[in-house]
Short mmCIF file of C-alpha atoms and ligand atoms in Angstrom, two decimals:
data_model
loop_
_atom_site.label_atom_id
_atom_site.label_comp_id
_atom_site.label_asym_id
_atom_site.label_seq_id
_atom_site.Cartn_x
_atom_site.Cartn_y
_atom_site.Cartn_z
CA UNK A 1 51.96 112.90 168.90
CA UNK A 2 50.96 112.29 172.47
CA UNK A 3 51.33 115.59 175.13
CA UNK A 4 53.21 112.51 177.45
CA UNK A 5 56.54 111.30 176.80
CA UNK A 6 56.45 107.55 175.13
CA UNK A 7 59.00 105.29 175.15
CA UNK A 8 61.98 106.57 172.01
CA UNK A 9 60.83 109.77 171.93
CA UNK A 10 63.16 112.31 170.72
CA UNK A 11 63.78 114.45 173.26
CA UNK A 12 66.03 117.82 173.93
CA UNK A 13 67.81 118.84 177.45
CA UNK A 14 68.09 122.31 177.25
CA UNK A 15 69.79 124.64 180.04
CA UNK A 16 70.12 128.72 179.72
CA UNK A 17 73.40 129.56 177.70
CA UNK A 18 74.04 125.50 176.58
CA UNK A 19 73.51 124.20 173.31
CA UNK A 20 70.24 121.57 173.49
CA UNK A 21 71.57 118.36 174.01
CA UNK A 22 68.98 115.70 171.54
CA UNK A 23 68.22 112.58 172.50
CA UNK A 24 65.69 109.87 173.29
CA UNK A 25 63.38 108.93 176.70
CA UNK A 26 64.05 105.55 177.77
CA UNK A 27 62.90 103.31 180.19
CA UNK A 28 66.69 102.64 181.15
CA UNK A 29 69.97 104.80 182.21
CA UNK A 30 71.84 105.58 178.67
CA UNK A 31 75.05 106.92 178.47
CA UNK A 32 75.06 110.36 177.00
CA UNK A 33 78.55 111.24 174.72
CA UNK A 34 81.75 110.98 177.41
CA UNK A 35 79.32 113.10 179.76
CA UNK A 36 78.13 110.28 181.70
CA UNK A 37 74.63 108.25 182.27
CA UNK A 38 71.47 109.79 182.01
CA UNK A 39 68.39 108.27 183.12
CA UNK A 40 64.83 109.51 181.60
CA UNK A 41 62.53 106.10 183.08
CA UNK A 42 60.71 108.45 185.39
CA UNK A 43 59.90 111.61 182.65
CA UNK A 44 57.70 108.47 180.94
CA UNK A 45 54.03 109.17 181.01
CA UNK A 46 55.03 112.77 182.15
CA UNK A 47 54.32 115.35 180.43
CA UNK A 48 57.30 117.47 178.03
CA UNK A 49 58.33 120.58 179.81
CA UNK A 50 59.53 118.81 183.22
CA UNK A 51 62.26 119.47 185.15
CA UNK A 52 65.13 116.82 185.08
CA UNK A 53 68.11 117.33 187.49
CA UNK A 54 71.40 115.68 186.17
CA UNK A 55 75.33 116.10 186.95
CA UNK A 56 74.37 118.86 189.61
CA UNK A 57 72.30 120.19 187.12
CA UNK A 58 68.93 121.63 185.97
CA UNK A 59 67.24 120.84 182.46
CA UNK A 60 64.04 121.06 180.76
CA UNK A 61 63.15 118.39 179.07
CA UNK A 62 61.26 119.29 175.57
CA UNK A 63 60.09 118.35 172.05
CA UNK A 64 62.84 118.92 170.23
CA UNK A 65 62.94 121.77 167.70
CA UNK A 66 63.94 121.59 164.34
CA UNK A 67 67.17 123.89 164.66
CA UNK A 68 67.43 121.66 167.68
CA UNK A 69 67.71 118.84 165.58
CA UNK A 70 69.70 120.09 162.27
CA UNK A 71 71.99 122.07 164.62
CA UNK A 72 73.19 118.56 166.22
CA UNK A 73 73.21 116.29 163.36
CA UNK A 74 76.49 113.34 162.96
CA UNK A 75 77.55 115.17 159.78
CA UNK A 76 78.60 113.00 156.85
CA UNK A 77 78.22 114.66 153.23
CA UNK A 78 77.75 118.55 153.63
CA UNK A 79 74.63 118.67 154.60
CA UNK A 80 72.17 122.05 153.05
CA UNK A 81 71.22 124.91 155.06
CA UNK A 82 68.05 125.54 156.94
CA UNK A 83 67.64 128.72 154.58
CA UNK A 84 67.84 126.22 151.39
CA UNK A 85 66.00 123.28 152.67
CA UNK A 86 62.89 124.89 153.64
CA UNK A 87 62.83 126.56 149.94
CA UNK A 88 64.01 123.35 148.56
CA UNK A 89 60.54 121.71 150.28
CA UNK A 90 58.50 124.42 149.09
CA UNK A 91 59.46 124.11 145.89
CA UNK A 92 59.20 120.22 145.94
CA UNK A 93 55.50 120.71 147.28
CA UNK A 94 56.33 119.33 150.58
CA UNK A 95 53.26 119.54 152.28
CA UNK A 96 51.28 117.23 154.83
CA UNK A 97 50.20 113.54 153.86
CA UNK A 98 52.41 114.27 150.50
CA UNK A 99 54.74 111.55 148.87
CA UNK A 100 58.01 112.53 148.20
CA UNK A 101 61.49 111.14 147.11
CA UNK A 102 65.04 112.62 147.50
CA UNK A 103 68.67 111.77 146.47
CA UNK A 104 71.13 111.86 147.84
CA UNK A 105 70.69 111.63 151.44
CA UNK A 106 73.64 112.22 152.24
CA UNK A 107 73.79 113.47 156.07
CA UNK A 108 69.76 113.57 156.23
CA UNK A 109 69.65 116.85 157.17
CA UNK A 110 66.77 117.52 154.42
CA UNK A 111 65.44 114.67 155.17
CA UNK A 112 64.70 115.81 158.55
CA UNK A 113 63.00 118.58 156.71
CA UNK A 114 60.85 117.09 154.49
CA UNK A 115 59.94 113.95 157.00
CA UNK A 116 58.72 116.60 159.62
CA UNK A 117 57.01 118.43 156.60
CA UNK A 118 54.85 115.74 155.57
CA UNK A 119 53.97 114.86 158.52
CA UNK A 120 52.88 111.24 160.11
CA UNK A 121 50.40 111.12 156.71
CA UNK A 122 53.28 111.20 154.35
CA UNK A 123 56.32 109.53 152.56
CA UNK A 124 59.68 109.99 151.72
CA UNK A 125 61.34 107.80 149.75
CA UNK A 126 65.50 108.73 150.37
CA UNK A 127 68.02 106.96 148.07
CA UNK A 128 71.83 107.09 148.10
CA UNK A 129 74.65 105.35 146.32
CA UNK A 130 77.10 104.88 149.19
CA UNK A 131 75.96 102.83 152.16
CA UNK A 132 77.69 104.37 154.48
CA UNK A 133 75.87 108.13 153.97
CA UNK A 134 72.20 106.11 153.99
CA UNK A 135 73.64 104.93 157.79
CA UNK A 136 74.54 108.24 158.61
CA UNK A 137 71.09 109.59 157.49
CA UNK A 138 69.17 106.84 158.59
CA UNK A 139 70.78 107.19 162.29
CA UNK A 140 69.89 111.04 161.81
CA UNK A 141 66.31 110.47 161.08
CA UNK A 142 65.74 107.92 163.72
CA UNK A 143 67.44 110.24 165.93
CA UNK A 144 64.66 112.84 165.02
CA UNK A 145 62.10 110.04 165.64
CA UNK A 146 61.07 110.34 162.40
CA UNK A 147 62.02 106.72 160.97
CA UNK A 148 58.58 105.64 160.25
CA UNK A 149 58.19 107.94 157.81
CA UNK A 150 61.11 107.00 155.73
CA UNK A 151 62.57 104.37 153.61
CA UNK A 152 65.92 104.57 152.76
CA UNK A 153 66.99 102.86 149.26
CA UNK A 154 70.72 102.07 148.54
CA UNK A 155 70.83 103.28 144.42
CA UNK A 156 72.89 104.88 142.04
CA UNK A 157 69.85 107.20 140.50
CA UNK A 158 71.85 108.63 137.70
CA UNK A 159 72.84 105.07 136.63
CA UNK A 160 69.43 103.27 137.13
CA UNK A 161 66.96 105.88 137.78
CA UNK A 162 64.64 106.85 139.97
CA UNK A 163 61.67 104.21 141.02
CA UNK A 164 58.07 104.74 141.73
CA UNK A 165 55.47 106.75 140.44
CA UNK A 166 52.94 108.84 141.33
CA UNK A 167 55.17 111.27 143.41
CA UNK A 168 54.02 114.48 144.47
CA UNK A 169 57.86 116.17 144.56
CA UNK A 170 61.46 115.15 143.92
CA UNK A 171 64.60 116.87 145.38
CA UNK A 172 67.99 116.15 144.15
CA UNK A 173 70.83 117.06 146.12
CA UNK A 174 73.31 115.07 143.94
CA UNK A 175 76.26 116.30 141.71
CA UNK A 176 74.63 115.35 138.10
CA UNK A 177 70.65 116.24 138.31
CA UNK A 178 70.15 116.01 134.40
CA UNK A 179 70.97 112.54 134.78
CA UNK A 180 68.30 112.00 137.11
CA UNK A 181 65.40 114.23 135.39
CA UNK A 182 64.10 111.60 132.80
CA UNK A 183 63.46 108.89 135.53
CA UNK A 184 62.51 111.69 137.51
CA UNK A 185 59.20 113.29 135.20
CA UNK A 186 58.62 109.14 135.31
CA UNK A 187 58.51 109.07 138.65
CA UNK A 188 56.38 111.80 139.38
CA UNK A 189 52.17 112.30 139.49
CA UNK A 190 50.65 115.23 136.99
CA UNK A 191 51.24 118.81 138.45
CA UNK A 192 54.13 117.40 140.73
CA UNK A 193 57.21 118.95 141.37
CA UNK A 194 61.32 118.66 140.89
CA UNK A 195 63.61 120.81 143.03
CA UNK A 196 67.41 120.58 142.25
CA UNK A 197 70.36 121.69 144.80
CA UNK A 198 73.70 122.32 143.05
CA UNK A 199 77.10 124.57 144.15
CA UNK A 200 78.09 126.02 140.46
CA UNK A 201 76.52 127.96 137.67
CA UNK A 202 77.76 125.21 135.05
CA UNK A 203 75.49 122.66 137.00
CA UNK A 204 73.15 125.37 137.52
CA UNK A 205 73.34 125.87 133.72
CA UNK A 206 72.97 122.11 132.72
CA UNK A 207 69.94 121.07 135.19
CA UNK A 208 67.83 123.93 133.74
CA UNK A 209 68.49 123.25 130.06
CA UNK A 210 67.82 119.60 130.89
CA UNK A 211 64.58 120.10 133.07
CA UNK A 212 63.55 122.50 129.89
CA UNK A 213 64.35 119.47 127.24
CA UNK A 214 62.50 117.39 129.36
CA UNK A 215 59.31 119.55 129.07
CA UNK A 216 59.22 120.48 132.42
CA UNK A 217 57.15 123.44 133.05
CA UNK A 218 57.31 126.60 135.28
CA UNK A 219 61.00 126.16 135.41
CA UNK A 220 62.79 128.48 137.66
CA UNK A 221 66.78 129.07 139.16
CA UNK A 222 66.92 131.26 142.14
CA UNK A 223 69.82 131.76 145.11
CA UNK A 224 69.29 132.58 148.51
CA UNK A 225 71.51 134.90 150.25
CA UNK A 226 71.01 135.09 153.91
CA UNK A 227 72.73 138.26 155.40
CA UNK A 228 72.78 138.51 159.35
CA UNK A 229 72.17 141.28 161.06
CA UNK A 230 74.10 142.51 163.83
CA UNK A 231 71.69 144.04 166.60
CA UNK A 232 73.20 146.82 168.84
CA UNK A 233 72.07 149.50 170.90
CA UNK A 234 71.47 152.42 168.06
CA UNK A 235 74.53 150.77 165.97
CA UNK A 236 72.07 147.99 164.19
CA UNK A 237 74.33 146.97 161.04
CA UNK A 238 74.63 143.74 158.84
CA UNK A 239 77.10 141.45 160.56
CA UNK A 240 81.04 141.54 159.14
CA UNK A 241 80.82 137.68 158.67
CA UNK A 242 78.26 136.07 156.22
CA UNK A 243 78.15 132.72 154.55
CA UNK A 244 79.20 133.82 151.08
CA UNK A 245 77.76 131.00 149.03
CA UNK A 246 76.10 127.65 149.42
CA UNK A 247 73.91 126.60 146.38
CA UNK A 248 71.39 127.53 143.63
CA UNK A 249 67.71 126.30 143.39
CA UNK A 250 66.22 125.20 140.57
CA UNK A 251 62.98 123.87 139.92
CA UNK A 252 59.87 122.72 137.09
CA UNK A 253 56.82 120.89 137.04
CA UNK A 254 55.27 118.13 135.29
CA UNK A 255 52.49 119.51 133.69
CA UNK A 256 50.76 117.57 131.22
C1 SAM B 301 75.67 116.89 149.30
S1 SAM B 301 75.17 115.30 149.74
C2 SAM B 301 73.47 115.46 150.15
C3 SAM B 301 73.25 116.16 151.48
C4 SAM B 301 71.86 116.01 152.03
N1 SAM B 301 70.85 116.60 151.17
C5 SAM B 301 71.75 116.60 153.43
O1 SAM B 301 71.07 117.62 153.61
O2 SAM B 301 72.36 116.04 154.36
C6 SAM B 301 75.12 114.48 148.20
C7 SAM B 301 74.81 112.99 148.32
O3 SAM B 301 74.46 112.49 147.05
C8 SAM B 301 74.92 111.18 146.94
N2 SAM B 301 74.97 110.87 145.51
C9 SAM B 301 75.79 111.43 144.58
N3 SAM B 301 75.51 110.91 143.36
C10 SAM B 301 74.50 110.01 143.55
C11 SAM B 301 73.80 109.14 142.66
N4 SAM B 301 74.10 109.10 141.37
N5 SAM B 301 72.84 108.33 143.18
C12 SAM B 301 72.54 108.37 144.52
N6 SAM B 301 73.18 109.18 145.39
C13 SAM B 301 74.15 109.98 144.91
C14 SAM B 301 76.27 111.21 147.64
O4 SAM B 301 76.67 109.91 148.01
C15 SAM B 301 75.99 112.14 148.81
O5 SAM B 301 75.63 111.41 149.94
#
């Protein structure tokens, strides 16, 4: 990535005490939400980290963060938490210049995750049965100016499969992931990975025995509980409010 701003970059406005506002640097006004017109032509060539004065205004323009990114995402499908997708990669093998496939992608949030984890050297392949949710996460990752580093596939995986081979890591964020594993250990290279993402124990249950009758090795379930902590003068405590539950991990490896 260049240190100027290019024409489409994603961008963020951010302010002291606003929420970052993402978007891209054009060459012409664009009309930002109901908020009005914004216009970037003169930030191009600059480099990130200007000043840009709008509505009365003053921003900093900047590279856009990943929280800045999954925190403004159009939200389709319920979309998996930061805390989850990062394991979800790690488990996958996400890792720069790999080649990786996911289903479904539902709002694209770990999609975002995994296309920014690869890096410009990798791949991710992202299927999904309904057209509409491979908009949604297509517009997401564009958004994130991360489209060249994706190709979205309109399939039903647990009807026809998964394609491809040679895959370093699979992640399936999908309802039935036994359906998927066969075509999955197919579809993947010696030594590569399978992570699964599912709300309930009786998935949880099914995906392991599954991964296990498909002779995947190293096969692990896990859950990740992520407890805030409230920070006050001598009266540091865990917060009241916590996210309860959102899903369990599993994972294996093709081995032999
Ligand atoms: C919970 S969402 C995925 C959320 C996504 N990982 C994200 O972070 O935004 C589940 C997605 O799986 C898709 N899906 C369910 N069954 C599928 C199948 N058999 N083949 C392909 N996609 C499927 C749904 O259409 C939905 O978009």
């Amino acid at each position: 990535m260049s240190d100027v701003w290019s024409e489409g970059d994603a961008a963020a406005l951010t302010r002291s005490g606003e929420p970052a506002l993402v978007l891209r640097v054009r060459s012409s006004p664009q009309p930002v939400g109901t908020r009005g017109v914004l216009d970037l032509s003169t930030e191009l060539g600059r480099a990130p980290g200007g000043e840009v004065e709008w509505l009365g205004r003053r921003y900093r323009l900047v590279r856009p963060s990943l929280a800045d990114l999954l925190g403004t995402l159009e939200r389709g499908p319920q979309i998996v938490t930061p805390k989850d997708a990062f394991h979800l990669a790690y488990l996958a093998g996400a890792a720069p210049g790999a080649s990786l496939a996911e289903a479904g992608a539902g709002s694209g949030a770990l999609t975002v995750v995994l296309a920014t984890l690869v890096g410009p050297a990798g791949h991710i392949t992202s299927y999904d049965r309904r057209p509409e949710f491979l908009d949604a996460a297509r517009r997401n990752v564009e958004r994130a100016g991360l489209a060249g580093r994706v190709e979205f596939r309109l399939r039903d995986v647990a009807a026809e499969g998964l394609e491809g081979v040679g895959l370093g890591g699979v992640v399936l964020d999908l309802p039935e992931p036994w359906a998927v594993a066969r075509s999955t250990r197919a579809a993947l290279a010696p030594g590569g990975y399978v992570a699964t993402y599912t709300p309930t124990f009786n998935q949880l249950e099914r995906t392991v025995r599954t991964l296990r009758d498909e002779r995947f090795e190293e096969v692990r379930a896990l859950e990740l509980i992520e407890r805030p902590i409230h920070v006050g003068d001598g009266g540091t405590r865990p917060a009241f409010e916590m996210l309860g539950h959102t899903g369990f991990l599993a994972s294996g490896r093709k081995v032999d």
